[in-house]
Amino acid sequence: MSGSGLFITAMNGLHLIADLYCCGGTDGALREREILETMCVQECRDAGLTPLGAYFYQFFDDTGEAAGVTGTVVLAESHLAIHTWPESGDVTLDVYVCNYSRDNSDRARRVFRRVIEKMSPENSIVHTVVRGAPPEADGRAAGAPQRETPLSPDRPGRNAGAPS
């Protein structure tokens, strides 16, 4: 903040966050590291984002069988992070992009939408956060978190919080 009361920031980004419940998943994506990693990296590329690297970790249950996966795709534009619980069919997903040199918001939305489609949740809670937005006159951030449920307009009542 400058002495004149102006709020100046180079930060400008979009953070998309989802809690996905009762996912059907795509051919082992909830349980198998390699499948999930390949899908996430490819979806980032297909959306026009720039993967710089990926780290995905495979969890195993007490019998040695593949269990959940946690992973991150580091992007030139920022990141995608995903965590799976195949025993309950749950997934958390977040995609964050910076919009410093170009607006990557539509690219982020595409990756987010496609990964959610591939996870095939019965229910979801989605939040959209505009990052780096200067405060409003009342002190609230212009990009304060918003709860959204627009993922399944063709399946009314399927998203948590959606009218039934």
Coordinates of C-alpha atoms in Angstrom, one line a residue:
M1 CA 0.0 0.0 0.0
S2 CA 1.4 3.4 -0.9
G3 CA 1.2 6.5 1.4
S4 CA -1.6 7.9 -0.8
G5 CA -4.0 5.2 0.3
L6 CA -3.9 3.4 -3.1
F7 CA -3.6 -0.4 -3.0
I8 CA -1.2 -1.6 -5.6
T9 CA -0.4 -5.2 -6.3
A10 CA 1.1 -7.3 -9.0
M11 CA -0.9 -10.3 -7.7
N12 CA -3.8 -11.2 -9.9
G13 CA -5.1 -14.7 -10.1
L14 CA -8.0 -17.2 -10.0
H15 CA -8.2 -20.0 -7.5
L16 CA -10.8 -22.7 -8.2
I17 CA -11.4 -25.1 -5.3
A18 CA -13.6 -28.2 -5.3
D19 CA -14.7 -30.9 -2.8
L20 CA -16.0 -33.8 -4.8
Y21 CA -18.1 -36.6 -3.3
C22 CA -19.0 -40.1 -4.4
C23 CA -16.8 -40.0 -7.5
G24 CA -17.0 -42.7 -10.0
G25 CA -13.6 -41.8 -11.4
T26 CA -12.1 -42.7 -14.7
D27 CA -10.4 -46.1 -15.1
G28 CA -8.6 -46.1 -11.7
A29 CA -7.8 -42.4 -11.5
L30 CA -8.9 -42.4 -7.8
R31 CA -6.6 -45.2 -6.9
E32 CA -3.6 -45.3 -9.3
R33 CA -0.9 -42.6 -9.3
E34 CA 0.2 -43.0 -12.9
I35 CA -3.3 -42.8 -14.3
L36 CA -4.1 -39.7 -12.2
E37 CA -0.8 -37.9 -12.9
T38 CA -1.1 -38.6 -16.7
M39 CA -4.6 -37.3 -16.8
C40 CA -3.9 -34.1 -14.8
V41 CA -0.7 -33.2 -16.7
Q42 CA -2.5 -33.8 -20.1
E43 CA -5.6 -31.7 -19.1
C44 CA -3.2 -28.8 -18.2
R45 CA -1.5 -29.1 -21.5
D46 CA -4.8 -29.4 -23.4
A47 CA -6.0 -26.2 -21.8
G48 CA -3.0 -24.3 -22.9
L49 CA -1.2 -24.2 -19.6
T50 CA 2.5 -25.0 -19.2
P51 CA 3.4 -27.9 -16.9
L52 CA 6.9 -27.5 -15.5
G53 CA 6.9 -30.7 -13.4
A54 CA 4.6 -33.0 -11.4
Y55 CA 4.9 -34.9 -8.2
F56 CA 2.3 -37.5 -7.3
Y57 CA 2.5 -39.9 -4.4
Q58 CA 0.8 -43.3 -4.2
F59 CA -0.6 -44.4 -0.9
F60 CA -1.0 -48.1 0.0
D61 CA -3.4 -49.8 2.4
D62 CA -2.4 -52.3 5.1
T63 CA -2.5 -55.2 2.6
G64 CA -0.2 -53.4 0.1
E65 CA -3.0 -52.5 -2.4
A66 CA -3.0 -49.1 -4.1
A67 CA -5.1 -46.6 -2.1
G68 CA -5.3 -42.9 -2.5
V69 CA -3.1 -40.5 -4.4
T70 CA -2.0 -37.0 -3.7
G71 CA -0.3 -34.9 -6.4
T72 CA 0.6 -31.5 -7.7
V73 CA 1.3 -30.3 -11.2
V74 CA 3.5 -27.2 -11.0
L75 CA 2.6 -24.8 -13.9
A76 CA 4.5 -21.8 -15.2
E77 CA 1.1 -20.1 -14.5
S78 CA 0.9 -21.7 -10.9
H79 CA -0.5 -25.1 -10.0
L80 CA -3.0 -27.9 -9.9
A81 CA -3.3 -30.0 -6.7
I82 CA -5.5 -33.1 -6.2
H83 CA -6.0 -35.6 -3.4
T84 CA -8.1 -38.8 -3.6
W85 CA -9.8 -41.1 -1.1
P86 CA -11.0 -44.1 -3.2
E87 CA -12.5 -45.8 -0.2
S88 CA -15.1 -43.1 0.1
G89 CA -14.9 -41.9 -3.5
D90 CA -13.9 -38.4 -2.4
V91 CA -11.5 -36.0 -4.1
T92 CA -10.3 -32.5 -3.4
L93 CA -9.1 -30.4 -6.3
D94 CA -7.6 -26.9 -6.6
V95 CA -6.4 -25.1 -9.7
Y96 CA -4.7 -21.7 -9.2
V97 CA -3.4 -19.6 -12.1
C98 CA -1.7 -16.2 -12.1
N99 CA -2.9 -13.6 -14.5
Y100 CA 0.1 -11.4 -14.5
S101 CA 1.3 -11.6 -18.2
R102 CA -2.0 -12.9 -19.6
D103 CA -5.4 -13.9 -18.4
N104 CA -5.3 -17.6 -17.7
S105 CA -8.8 -17.7 -16.1
D106 CA -10.5 -19.6 -19.0
R107 CA -7.6 -22.1 -19.1
A108 CA -8.0 -22.7 -15.4
R109 CA -11.7 -23.2 -15.7
R110 CA -11.2 -25.7 -18.6
V111 CA -8.8 -27.8 -16.6
F112 CA -11.0 -27.6 -13.5
R113 CA -14.1 -28.6 -15.4
R114 CA -12.5 -31.4 -17.3
V115 CA -10.9 -33.0 -14.2
I116 CA -14.2 -32.8 -12.4
E117 CA -16.0 -34.4 -15.3
K118 CA -13.5 -37.2 -15.3
M119 CA -13.9 -37.7 -11.5
S120 CA -17.7 -37.9 -12.1
P121 CA -18.9 -36.8 -8.6
E122 CA -22.4 -37.3 -7.4
N123 CA -22.1 -34.1 -5.3
S124 CA -19.7 -31.2 -5.3
I125 CA -18.9 -28.0 -3.5
V126 CA -17.0 -25.5 -5.5
H127 CA -15.4 -22.2 -4.5
T128 CA -14.0 -19.5 -6.8
V129 CA -11.5 -17.0 -5.3
V130 CA -10.1 -14.1 -7.1
R131 CA -6.6 -13.7 -5.7
G132 CA -4.8 -10.4 -5.3
A133 CA -7.9 -8.2 -5.7
P134 CA -7.6 -4.9 -3.9
P135 CA -9.9 -4.4 -0.9
E136 CA -13.3 -2.7 -1.4
A137 CA -14.1 0.5 0.4
D138 CA -15.6 -1.5 3.3
G139 CA -12.3 -3.5 3.7
R140 CA -13.6 -6.7 2.2
A141 CA -11.5 -8.2 -0.6
A142 CA -13.0 -7.6 -4.0
G143 CA -12.4 -11.3 -4.7
A144 CA -13.8 -12.7 -1.5
P145 CA -14.6 -16.4 -1.8
Q146 CA -17.9 -17.3 -3.5
R147 CA -19.7 -20.6 -3.2
E148 CA -20.8 -21.9 -6.6
T149 CA -22.7 -25.0 -7.7
P150 CA -22.8 -24.6 -11.5
L151 CA -21.1 -27.9 -12.4
S152 CA -24.1 -30.0 -13.1
P153 CA -27.0 -27.9 -14.5
D154 CA -28.3 -30.9 -16.3
R155 CA -28.4 -32.8 -12.9
P156 CA -30.5 -30.5 -10.6
G157 CA -30.1 -31.2 -6.9
R158 CA -26.9 -33.3 -7.4
N159 CA -24.5 -30.5 -6.2
A160 CA -24.4 -29.9 -2.4
G161 CA -26.1 -26.6 -1.7
A162 CA -28.1 -26.6 -5.0
P163 CA -31.9 -26.3 -4.8
S164 CA -33.6 -29.6 -5.0

